[in-house]
Structure formats: structure tokens, C-alpha cells
Amino acid sequence: MRKVGLAVLLFGASVAVFAQVTPQRTQKQAEAQKQLGDVRAQIKALSDEQRRLDDARDAETRRLRDVDGKVAVSQRSMRAVDAEIAAQEKELARLGGRQEELEDDLVRQREELAQLLRSAYAIGQHGQLQVLLEQGRMSDVARMLAYHRYFQQDRQARITRLSAELESLATVTEQIRVRQQDLVAARARQQAQLAALAAQKRERAGMVTALEAKYRDRNQRIAALGRDEKNTVALLERLRKVMAQIPKPPPPPRTPATPGTRPPPAATGSAN
């Protein structure tokens, strides 16, 4: 009887210990399991966001490359316009020098023509022609008059050519000036376009930088959550091992039968 009482006492103590330890371990295990689920949910959400950020970053990087290409094209076009403007200015300078030469030549031809006219007039005024006629030197008179006519016609022809060339030169000069004005206007438009492209480039580059910063931040958070996940999994494994090592309470002791009593009959099926 004393042994039975001791067994009952030990059984009660085991049940009490098991009943006290098991709920605590079970609660910790449930909390760890919930924490693991939360961590994995956060990892999934951050991974999805990271994929979206990666796609957005790639798209912005492509747009940035497109803007870089447009900037390069605009810069090449502006350099070509600058080169053409410089060539036009050089041509204008050449035409200006040629114009000065023609104008100087025209002044000389007009002066020579005026001198010839004055010479012919002076011959008539001073009686030189009358003297020659009185002396019967008709051939000399004819040569003199022919000489004056020839040089007058030559000077007049050269004056006409010079005037025509000056008019043509003025027309070409005006065309070059108009073209130069068009080029300057085109350069101003290209410069404005280049400034706008530069602003777009800065904006796109800023967006790419911001997306890269967000991507790195999410990557760091995923790494930190990955460490939390690993620690939580390790905690669950330790709790599982601890739970497995907790001894189960022994079966309740059997009370020995009292002399003169019969054990209860075994249960039978219901009577028909």
C-alpha cells in the first residue's frame, strides 16, 4: 500500500511538471512560428517590391541612355552648325575683301575715263585739233580720235563689268548673310534643345540614383530579415528538440485488488 501511494505521488508530480512546462514551450513555439511567418511574409513583400524597383530602374536606365544618345546627336549637330557658321564668316570676309578690291578698281576706271574725257575736251578747247587739220595731217587726227574712243570704250566696258561683278557680289553677300542668320537661329534652337536634354538627363540620372538607393535599401532589409528567418528557424528547431526531450508522464499506477473482491467484468456487447 505504501508503494502504491509513492507511485501515485510520483505520477502526480510528473503530471504537474509536464503540465507546467509543456504549455510554456508550446507558447514559445507558436510565437516563434508566427514570427517566422511574419518574417517570410515581409521577405516576400520586399522581394516583390525589389523586382518592381529593378524593372523601374532598368526602364529609367534605358530612358537615360536614350537621352544620352539625343544629347550626343544634338552636340554633333551644333558642332556642324558652328563649323558652317565659321565657314560662312570666312567666306563673308573673303567677299568683303573682294568687294573692296572691285570698288577700288571701279574708282580707278572711272577716274581714267574721266581723264580721257577731259583730255578729249582739252584737245578741242586748245585748238590742237584745228592745228592738225590746217597742217593736213588727217591721219594723225584719225589716230588720235580712234585712240581716245578705244580707251573710252575700254574703260566703259571695264566699268560695266566691274559694276556687274559688284552687283553679283552684293547678291551673294546678302545670300550668305541670310544663310548665316538662319544658322545662328538654328544654333540657338539647338542650344535650347540641348539645355532641355541636359535637364532631362539630370532628372533621369537622379531617378536612377534614387531607384538604386531604394533597391540597395530593400536588399539590406531582405538580408537582415533572412538572418532573422535563420535565427527563428534555429529557435524552432531547438524548441522541437527540447519538447522531444521532455519525458511524458508515466501511466497512472494500478491499484492492487482487495482480497475477496472480483475485478469488474469485461464489457460485452448489448444483448439481443
PDB file of C-alpha atoms in Angstrom:
ATOM      1  CA  MET A   1       0.000   0.000   0.000  1.00  0.00           C
ATOM      2  CA  ARG A   2       2.889   2.296   0.757  1.00  0.00           C
ATOM      3  CA  LYS A   3       4.387   1.625  -2.684  1.00  0.00           C
ATOM      4  CA  VAL A   4       1.132   2.475  -4.341  1.00  0.00           C
ATOM      5  CA  GLY A   5       0.984   5.775  -2.550  1.00  0.00           C
ATOM      6  CA  LEU A   6       4.511   6.631  -3.571  1.00  0.00           C
ATOM      7  CA  ALA A   7       3.742   5.785  -7.175  1.00  0.00           C
ATOM      8  CA  VAL A   8       0.667   7.963  -7.088  1.00  0.00           C
ATOM      9  CA  LEU A   9       2.725  10.797  -5.622  1.00  0.00           C
ATOM     10  CA  LEU A  10       5.375  10.479  -8.325  1.00  0.00           C
ATOM     11  CA  PHE A  11       2.730  10.332 -11.022  1.00  0.00           C
ATOM     12  CA  GLY A  12       1.145  13.470  -9.725  1.00  0.00           C
ATOM     13  CA  ALA A  13       4.467  15.283  -9.635  1.00  0.00           C
ATOM     14  CA  SER A  14       5.284  14.198 -13.186  1.00  0.00           C
ATOM     15  CA  VAL A  15       1.909  15.295 -14.431  1.00  0.00           C
ATOM     16  CA  ALA A  16       2.336  18.641 -12.672  1.00  0.00           C
ATOM     17  CA  VAL A  17       5.776  19.211 -14.168  1.00  0.00           C
ATOM     18  CA  PHE A  18       4.603  18.178 -17.642  1.00  0.00           C
ATOM     19  CA  ALA A  19       1.533  20.337 -17.343  1.00  0.00           C
ATOM     20  CA  GLN A  20       3.669  23.332 -16.283  1.00  0.00           C
ATOM     21  CA  VAL A  21       6.482  23.008 -18.835  1.00  0.00           C
ATOM     22  CA  THR A  22       4.567  21.906 -21.910  1.00  0.00           C
ATOM     23  CA  PRO A  23       2.278  24.976 -22.294  1.00  0.00           C
ATOM     24  CA  GLN A  24       5.256  27.348 -21.932  1.00  0.00           C
ATOM     25  CA  ARG A  25       7.223  25.524 -24.599  1.00  0.00           C
ATOM     26  CA  THR A  26       4.181  25.264 -26.792  1.00  0.00           C
ATOM     27  CA  GLN A  27       3.516  29.009 -26.470  1.00  0.00           C
ATOM     28  CA  LYS A  28       7.114  29.843 -27.310  1.00  0.00           C
ATOM     29  CA  GLN A  29       6.958  27.510 -30.255  1.00  0.00           C
ATOM     30  CA  ALA A  30       3.743  29.123 -31.506  1.00  0.00           C
ATOM     31  CA  GLU A  31       5.209  32.595 -31.073  1.00  0.00           C
ATOM     32  CA  ALA A  32       8.347  31.591 -32.951  1.00  0.00           C
ATOM     33  CA  GLN A  33       6.254  30.015 -35.687  1.00  0.00           C
ATOM     34  CA  LYS A  34       4.206  33.200 -36.008  1.00  0.00           C
ATOM     35  CA  GLN A  35       7.368  35.297 -36.073  1.00  0.00           C
ATOM     36  CA  LEU A  36       8.758  33.070 -38.804  1.00  0.00           C
ATOM     37  CA  GLY A  37       5.598  33.532 -40.844  1.00  0.00           C
ATOM     38  CA  ASP A  38       5.738  37.294 -40.403  1.00  0.00           C
ATOM     39  CA  VAL A  39       9.398  37.414 -41.390  1.00  0.00           C
ATOM     40  CA  ARG A  40       8.792  35.329 -44.506  1.00  0.00           C
ATOM     41  CA  ALA A  41       5.807  37.499 -45.446  1.00  0.00           C
ATOM     42  CA  GLN A  42       7.976  40.602 -45.118  1.00  0.00           C
ATOM     43  CA  ILE A  43      10.714  38.971 -47.192  1.00  0.00           C
ATOM     44  CA  LYS A  44       8.194  38.136 -49.912  1.00  0.00           C
ATOM     45  CA  ALA A  45       6.766  41.667 -49.905  1.00  0.00           C
ATOM     46  CA  LEU A  46      10.237  43.209 -50.060  1.00  0.00           C
ATOM     47  CA  SER A  47      11.287  40.784 -52.796  1.00  0.00           C
ATOM     48  CA  ASP A  48       8.240  41.735 -54.872  1.00  0.00           C
ATOM     49  CA  GLU A  49       8.975  45.420 -54.319  1.00  0.00           C
ATOM     50  CA  GLN A  50      12.606  44.846 -55.199  1.00  0.00           C
ATOM     51  CA  ARG A  51      11.598  43.253 -58.503  1.00  0.00           C
ATOM     52  CA  ARG A  52       9.400  46.256 -59.279  1.00  0.00           C
ATOM     53  CA  LEU A  53      12.257  48.585 -58.378  1.00  0.00           C
ATOM     54  CA  ASP A  54      14.595  46.594 -60.592  1.00  0.00           C
ATOM     55  CA  ASP A  55      12.182  46.864 -63.530  1.00  0.00           C
ATOM     56  CA  ALA A  56      11.706  50.604 -62.920  1.00  0.00           C
ATOM     57  CA  ARG A  57      15.472  51.107 -62.648  1.00  0.00           C
ATOM     58  CA  ASP A  58      16.050  49.258 -65.919  1.00  0.00           C
ATOM     59  CA  ALA A  59      13.372  51.347 -67.630  1.00  0.00           C
ATOM     60  CA  GLU A  60      14.847  54.601 -66.347  1.00  0.00           C
ATOM     61  CA  THR A  61      18.332  53.455 -67.337  1.00  0.00           C
ATOM     62  CA  ARG A  62      17.088  52.834 -70.883  1.00  0.00           C
ATOM     63  CA  ARG A  63      15.477  56.279 -70.947  1.00  0.00           C
ATOM     64  CA  LEU A  64      18.724  57.774 -69.676  1.00  0.00           C
ATOM     65  CA  ARG A  65      20.636  56.067 -72.491  1.00  0.00           C
ATOM     66  CA  ASP A  66      18.107  57.412 -74.994  1.00  0.00           C
ATOM     67  CA  VAL A  67      18.599  60.936 -73.633  1.00  0.00           C
ATOM     68  CA  ASP A  68      22.386  60.460 -73.805  1.00  0.00           C
ATOM     69  CA  GLY A  69      22.018  59.481 -77.455  1.00  0.00           C
ATOM     70  CA  LYS A  70      19.907  62.546 -78.201  1.00  0.00           C
ATOM     71  CA  VAL A  71      22.421  64.755 -76.402  1.00  0.00           C
ATOM     72  CA  ALA A  72      25.249  63.296 -78.491  1.00  0.00           C
ATOM     73  CA  VAL A  73      23.295  63.858 -81.724  1.00  0.00           C
ATOM     74  CA  SER A  74      22.436  67.427 -80.720  1.00  0.00           C
ATOM     75  CA  GLN A  75      26.057  68.161 -79.819  1.00  0.00           C
ATOM     76  CA  ARG A  76      27.274  66.812 -83.167  1.00  0.00           C
ATOM     77  CA  SER A  77      24.660  68.880 -84.976  1.00  0.00           C
ATOM     78  CA  MET A  78      25.668  72.001 -83.054  1.00  0.00           C
ATOM     79  CA  ARG A  79      29.329  71.428 -83.890  1.00  0.00           C
ATOM     80  CA  ALA A  80      28.380  71.088 -87.558  1.00  0.00           C
ATOM     81  CA  VAL A  81      26.395  74.338 -87.409  1.00  0.00           C
ATOM     82  CA  ASP A  82      29.299  76.091 -85.680  1.00  0.00           C
ATOM     83  CA  ALA A  83      31.639  74.867 -88.386  1.00  0.00           C
ATOM     84  CA  GLU A  84      29.284  76.099 -91.110  1.00  0.00           C
ATOM     85  CA  ILE A  85      28.874  79.474 -89.392  1.00  0.00           C
ATOM     86  CA  ALA A  86      32.663  79.798 -89.215  1.00  0.00           C
ATOM     87  CA  ALA A  87      32.933  78.891 -92.904  1.00  0.00           C
ATOM     88  CA  GLN A  88      30.270  81.463 -93.794  1.00  0.00           C
ATOM     89  CA  GLU A  89      32.061  84.116 -91.785  1.00  0.00           C
ATOM     90  CA  LYS A  90      35.293  83.256 -93.584  1.00  0.00           C
ATOM     91  CA  GLU A  91      33.519  83.481 -96.936  1.00  0.00           C
ATOM     92  CA  LEU A  92      31.973  86.816 -95.968  1.00  0.00           C
ATOM     93  CA  ALA A  93      35.416  88.105 -95.056  1.00  0.00           C
ATOM     94  CA  ARG A  94      36.760  86.940 -98.438  1.00  0.00           C
ATOM     95  CA  LEU A  95      33.853  88.544-100.293  1.00  0.00           C
ATOM     96  CA  GLY A  96      34.323  91.726 -98.289  1.00  0.00           C
ATOM     97  CA  GLY A  97      37.969  91.881 -99.364  1.00  0.00           C
ATOM     98  CA  ARG A  98      36.988  91.195-102.978  1.00  0.00           C
ATOM     99  CA  GLN A  99      34.347  93.904-102.797  1.00  0.00           C
ATOM    100  CA  GLU A 100      36.919  96.420-101.618  1.00  0.00           C
ATOM    101  CA  GLU A 101      39.232  95.457-104.495  1.00  0.00           C
ATOM    102  CA  LEU A 102      36.440  95.835-107.055  1.00  0.00           C
ATOM    103  CA  GLU A 103      35.336  99.145-105.640  1.00  0.00           C
ATOM    104  CA  ASP A 104      38.920 100.472-105.733  1.00  0.00           C
ATOM    105  CA  ASP A 105      39.283  99.251-109.334  1.00  0.00           C
ATOM    106  CA  LEU A 106      35.959 100.820-110.244  1.00  0.00           C
ATOM    107  CA  VAL A 107      37.082 104.135-108.806  1.00  0.00           C
ATOM    108  CA  ARG A 108      40.290 103.948-110.839  1.00  0.00           C
ATOM    109  CA  GLN A 109      38.476 103.088-114.061  1.00  0.00           C
ATOM    110  CA  ARG A 110      36.062 105.940-113.574  1.00  0.00           C
ATOM    111  CA  GLU A 111      38.918 108.316-112.883  1.00  0.00           C
ATOM    112  CA  GLU A 112      40.730 107.140-116.029  1.00  0.00           C
ATOM    113  CA  LEU A 113      37.578 107.531-118.088  1.00  0.00           C
ATOM    114  CA  ALA A 114      37.053 110.982-116.711  1.00  0.00           C
ATOM    115  CA  GLN A 115      40.660 111.821-117.546  1.00  0.00           C
ATOM    116  CA  LEU A 116      40.185 110.628-121.136  1.00  0.00           C
ATOM    117  CA  LEU A 117      37.068 112.700-121.480  1.00  0.00           C
ATOM    118  CA  ARG A 118      38.851 115.703-120.089  1.00  0.00           C
ATOM    119  CA  SER A 119      41.749 115.080-122.482  1.00  0.00           C
ATOM    120  CA  ALA A 120      39.430 114.911-125.492  1.00  0.00           C
ATOM    121  CA  TYR A 121      37.700 118.039-124.362  1.00  0.00           C
ATOM    122  CA  ALA A 122      41.004 119.791-123.830  1.00  0.00           C
ATOM    123  CA  ILE A 123      42.104 118.925-127.351  1.00  0.00           C
ATOM    124  CA  GLY A 124      39.054 120.615-128.772  1.00  0.00           C
ATOM    125  CA  GLN A 125      39.329 123.596-126.482  1.00  0.00           C
ATOM    126  CA  HIS A 126      43.014 124.366-127.093  1.00  0.00           C
ATOM    127  CA  GLY A 127      42.803 124.210-130.847  1.00  0.00           C
ATOM    128  CA  GLN A 128      45.179 121.289-131.180  1.00  0.00           C
ATOM    129  CA  LEU A 129      42.742 119.542-133.456  1.00  0.00           C
ATOM    130  CA  GLN A 130      42.356 122.683-135.601  1.00  0.00           C
ATOM    131  CA  VAL A 131      46.140 122.960-135.980  1.00  0.00           C
ATOM    132  CA  LEU A 132      46.394 119.374-137.142  1.00  0.00           C
ATOM    133  CA  LEU A 133      43.601 119.912-139.623  1.00  0.00           C
ATOM    134  CA  GLU A 134      45.258 123.034-141.010  1.00  0.00           C
ATOM    135  CA  GLN A 135      48.500 121.169-141.478  1.00  0.00           C
ATOM    136  CA  GLY A 136      46.715 118.454-143.453  1.00  0.00           C
ATOM    137  CA  ARG A 137      47.627 115.708-141.015  1.00  0.00           C
ATOM    138  CA  MET A 138      44.322 113.933-141.241  1.00  0.00           C
ATOM    139  CA  SER A 139      45.813 110.533-140.474  1.00  0.00           C
ATOM    140  CA  ASP A 140      47.181 111.788-137.151  1.00  0.00           C
ATOM    141  CA  VAL A 141      43.817 113.250-136.295  1.00  0.00           C
ATOM    142  CA  ALA A 142      42.105 109.990-137.084  1.00  0.00           C
ATOM    143  CA  ARG A 143      44.567 108.029-134.966  1.00  0.00           C
ATOM    144  CA  MET A 144      44.149 110.427-132.051  1.00  0.00           C
ATOM    145  CA  LEU A 145      40.400 110.282-132.162  1.00  0.00           C
ATOM    146  CA  ALA A 146      40.459 106.495-132.518  1.00  0.00           C
ATOM    147  CA  TYR A 147      42.862 106.279-129.582  1.00  0.00           C
ATOM    148  CA  HIS A 148      40.503 108.228-127.363  1.00  0.00           C
ATOM    149  CA  ARG A 149      37.479 106.262-128.495  1.00  0.00           C
ATOM    150  CA  TYR A 150      39.251 102.965-127.866  1.00  0.00           C
ATOM    151  CA  PHE A 151      40.305 103.823-124.366  1.00  0.00           C
ATOM    152  CA  GLN A 152      36.937 105.356-123.580  1.00  0.00           C
ATOM    153  CA  GLN A 153      35.155 102.211-124.755  1.00  0.00           C
ATOM    154  CA  ASP A 154      37.626 100.002-122.890  1.00  0.00           C
ATOM    155  CA  ARG A 155      37.207 101.932-119.662  1.00  0.00           C
ATOM    156  CA  GLN A 156      33.465 101.973-120.117  1.00  0.00           C
ATOM    157  CA  ALA A 157      33.415  98.222-120.718  1.00  0.00           C
ATOM    158  CA  ARG A 158      35.558  97.592-117.644  1.00  0.00           C
ATOM    159  CA  ILE A 159      33.356  99.853-115.589  1.00  0.00           C
ATOM    160  CA  THR A 160      30.310  97.908-116.773  1.00  0.00           C
ATOM    161  CA  ARG A 161      31.976  94.575-115.888  1.00  0.00           C
ATOM    162  CA  LEU A 162      33.045  95.850-112.501  1.00  0.00           C
ATOM    163  CA  SER A 163      29.571  97.168-111.765  1.00  0.00           C
ATOM    164  CA  ALA A 164      28.017  93.835-112.760  1.00  0.00           C
ATOM    165  CA  GLU A 165      30.509  91.939-110.627  1.00  0.00           C
ATOM    166  CA  LEU A 166      29.847  94.215-107.681  1.00  0.00           C
ATOM    167  CA  GLU A 167      26.111  93.649-108.054  1.00  0.00           C
ATOM    168  CA  SER A 168      26.632  89.883-108.186  1.00  0.00           C
ATOM    169  CA  LEU A 169      28.953  90.087-105.224  1.00  0.00           C
ATOM    170  CA  ALA A 170      26.370  92.071-103.270  1.00  0.00           C
ATOM    171  CA  THR A 171      23.733  89.440-104.092  1.00  0.00           C
ATOM    172  CA  VAL A 172      25.983  86.576-102.941  1.00  0.00           C
ATOM    173  CA  THR A 173      26.932  88.513 -99.824  1.00  0.00           C
ATOM    174  CA  GLU A 174      23.299  89.066 -98.966  1.00  0.00           C
ATOM    175  CA  GLN A 175      22.530  85.378 -99.514  1.00  0.00           C
ATOM    176  CA  ILE A 176      25.393  84.405 -97.218  1.00  0.00           C
ATOM    177  CA  ARG A 177      24.214  86.840 -94.576  1.00  0.00           C
ATOM    178  CA  VAL A 178      20.682  85.405 -94.744  1.00  0.00           C
ATOM    179  CA  ARG A 179      22.085  81.885 -94.517  1.00  0.00           C
ATOM    180  CA  GLN A 180      24.248  82.923 -91.594  1.00  0.00           C
ATOM    181  CA  GLN A 181      21.232  84.363 -89.796  1.00  0.00           C
ATOM    182  CA  ASP A 182      19.379  81.096 -90.381  1.00  0.00           C
ATOM    183  CA  LEU A 183      22.334  79.175 -88.986  1.00  0.00           C
ATOM    184  CA  VAL A 184      22.532  81.385 -85.923  1.00  0.00           C
ATOM    185  CA  ALA A 185      18.800  80.870 -85.313  1.00  0.00           C
ATOM    186  CA  ALA A 186      19.202  77.122 -85.811  1.00  0.00           C
ATOM    187  CA  ARG A 187      22.098  77.094 -83.373  1.00  0.00           C
ATOM    188  CA  ALA A 188      20.002  78.940 -80.798  1.00  0.00           C
ATOM    189  CA  ARG A 189      17.234  76.347 -81.200  1.00  0.00           C
ATOM    190  CA  GLN A 190      19.721  73.507 -80.879  1.00  0.00           C
ATOM    191  CA  GLN A 191      21.260  75.112 -77.837  1.00  0.00           C
ATOM    192  CA  ALA A 192      17.824  75.369 -76.218  1.00  0.00           C
ATOM    193  CA  GLN A 193      17.134  71.745 -77.155  1.00  0.00           C
ATOM    194  CA  LEU A 194      20.489  70.705 -75.710  1.00  0.00           C
ATOM    195  CA  ALA A 195      19.702  72.533 -72.471  1.00  0.00           C
ATOM    196  CA  ALA A 196      16.339  70.755 -72.270  1.00  0.00           C
ATOM    197  CA  LEU A 197      18.023  67.403 -72.921  1.00  0.00           C
ATOM    198  CA  ALA A 198      20.616  68.159 -70.257  1.00  0.00           C
ATOM    199  CA  ALA A 199      17.791  68.848 -67.793  1.00  0.00           C
ATOM    200  CA  GLN A 200      16.130  65.556 -68.781  1.00  0.00           C
ATOM    201  CA  LYS A 201      19.434  63.772 -68.339  1.00  0.00           C
ATOM    202  CA  ARG A 202      19.859  65.182 -64.831  1.00  0.00           C
ATOM    203  CA  GLU A 203      16.289  64.203 -63.977  1.00  0.00           C
ATOM    204  CA  ARG A 204      16.676  60.657 -65.316  1.00  0.00           C
ATOM    205  CA  ALA A 205      20.037  60.240 -63.628  1.00  0.00           C
ATOM    206  CA  GLY A 206      18.504  61.401 -60.334  1.00  0.00           C
ATOM    207  CA  MET A 207      15.664  58.917 -60.700  1.00  0.00           C
ATOM    208  CA  VAL A 208      18.086  56.095 -61.466  1.00  0.00           C
ATOM    209  CA  THR A 209      20.164  57.038 -58.418  1.00  0.00           C
ATOM    210  CA  ALA A 210      17.068  57.140 -56.200  1.00  0.00           C
ATOM    211  CA  LEU A 211      15.873  53.762 -57.500  1.00  0.00           C
ATOM    212  CA  GLU A 212      19.305  52.260 -56.944  1.00  0.00           C
ATOM    213  CA  ALA A 213      19.309  53.603 -53.370  1.00  0.00           C
ATOM    214  CA  LYS A 214      15.869  52.079 -52.739  1.00  0.00           C
ATOM    215  CA  TYR A 215      16.998  48.810 -54.301  1.00  0.00           C
ATOM    216  CA  ARG A 216      20.057  48.648 -52.046  1.00  0.00           C
ATOM    217  CA  ASP A 217      17.920  49.502 -49.006  1.00  0.00           C
ATOM    218  CA  ARG A 218      15.455  46.700 -49.788  1.00  0.00           C
ATOM    219  CA  ASN A 219      18.347  44.339 -50.395  1.00  0.00           C
ATOM    220  CA  GLN A 220      19.823  45.162 -46.984  1.00  0.00           C
ATOM    221  CA  ARG A 221      16.429  44.723 -45.311  1.00  0.00           C
ATOM    222  CA  ILE A 222      15.931  41.374 -47.055  1.00  0.00           C
ATOM    223  CA  ALA A 223      19.386  40.283 -45.855  1.00  0.00           C
ATOM    224  CA  ALA A 224      18.524  41.328 -42.292  1.00  0.00           C
ATOM    225  CA  LEU A 225      15.179  39.516 -42.452  1.00  0.00           C
ATOM    226  CA  GLY A 226      16.977  36.491 -43.870  1.00  0.00           C
ATOM    227  CA  ARG A 227      19.157  36.451 -40.758  1.00  0.00           C
ATOM    228  CA  ASP A 228      16.034  36.764 -38.610  1.00  0.00           C
ATOM    229  CA  GLU A 229      14.462  33.890 -40.508  1.00  0.00           C
ATOM    230  CA  LYS A 230      17.524  31.746 -39.996  1.00  0.00           C
ATOM    231  CA  ASN A 231      17.585  32.528 -36.271  1.00  0.00           C
ATOM    232  CA  THR A 232      13.870  31.833 -35.922  1.00  0.00           C
ATOM    233  CA  VAL A 233      14.201  28.502 -37.735  1.00  0.00           C
ATOM    234  CA  ALA A 234      17.075  27.611 -35.406  1.00  0.00           C
ATOM    235  CA  LEU A 235      14.937  28.587 -32.396  1.00  0.00           C
ATOM    236  CA  LEU A 236      12.077  26.391 -33.599  1.00  0.00           C
ATOM    237  CA  GLU A 237      14.457  23.501 -34.062  1.00  0.00           C
ATOM    238  CA  ARG A 238      15.795  23.932 -30.515  1.00  0.00           C
ATOM    239  CA  LEU A 239      12.258  24.099 -29.136  1.00  0.00           C
ATOM    240  CA  ARG A 240      11.344  20.960 -31.050  1.00  0.00           C
ATOM    241  CA  LYS A 241      14.326  19.150 -29.614  1.00  0.00           C
ATOM    242  CA  VAL A 242      13.507  20.403 -26.116  1.00  0.00           C
ATOM    243  CA  MET A 243       9.895  19.304 -26.487  1.00  0.00           C
ATOM    244  CA  ALA A 244      11.084  15.927 -27.681  1.00  0.00           C
ATOM    245  CA  GLN A 245      13.335  15.547 -24.623  1.00  0.00           C
ATOM    246  CA  ILE A 246      10.592  16.330 -22.107  1.00  0.00           C
ATOM    247  CA  PRO A 247       9.565  12.932 -20.626  1.00  0.00           C
ATOM    248  CA  LYS A 248       5.936  12.118 -20.891  1.00  0.00           C
ATOM    249  CA  PRO A 249       4.152  11.403 -17.614  1.00  0.00           C
ATOM    250  CA  PRO A 250       4.091   7.705 -16.729  1.00  0.00           C
ATOM    251  CA  PRO A 251       0.790   5.866 -16.894  1.00  0.00           C
ATOM    252  CA  PRO A 252      -1.242   6.040 -13.671  1.00  0.00           C
ATOM    253  CA  PRO A 253      -0.370   3.284 -11.188  1.00  0.00           C
ATOM    254  CA  ARG A 254      -2.791   0.397 -10.942  1.00  0.00           C
ATOM    255  CA  THR A 255      -4.425  -0.058  -7.565  1.00  0.00           C
ATOM    256  CA  PRO A 256      -3.994  -3.684  -6.360  1.00  0.00           C
ATOM    257  CA  ALA A 257      -7.227  -5.635  -5.924  1.00  0.00           C
ATOM    258  CA  THR A 258      -8.581  -6.086  -2.380  1.00  0.00           C
ATOM    259  CA  PRO A 259      -8.737  -9.733  -1.249  1.00  0.00           C
ATOM    260  CA  GLY A 260     -12.213 -11.161  -1.683  1.00  0.00           C
ATOM    261  CA  THR A 261     -13.220  -8.833  -4.487  1.00  0.00           C
ATOM    262  CA  ARG A 262     -13.516  -9.624  -8.091  1.00  0.00           C
ATOM    263  CA  PRO A 263     -12.242  -7.482 -10.902  1.00  0.00           C
ATOM    264  CA  PRO A 264     -15.007  -5.754 -12.827  1.00  0.00           C
ATOM    265  CA  PRO A 265     -16.340  -7.816 -15.643  1.00  0.00           C
ATOM    266  CA  ALA A 266     -15.190  -7.058 -19.106  1.00  0.00           C
ATOM    267  CA  ALA A 267     -17.558  -5.023 -21.190  1.00  0.00           C
ATOM    268  CA  THR A 268     -19.657  -7.066 -23.566  1.00  0.00           C
ATOM    269  CA  GLY A 269     -21.860  -6.204 -26.470  1.00  0.00           C
ATOM    270  CA  SER A 270     -25.508  -5.340 -25.920  1.00  0.00           C
ATOM    271  CA  ALA A 271     -27.931  -8.190 -25.532  1.00  0.00           C
ATOM    272  CA  ASN A 272     -30.170  -9.048 -28.373  1.00  0.00           C
TER     273      ASN A 272
END
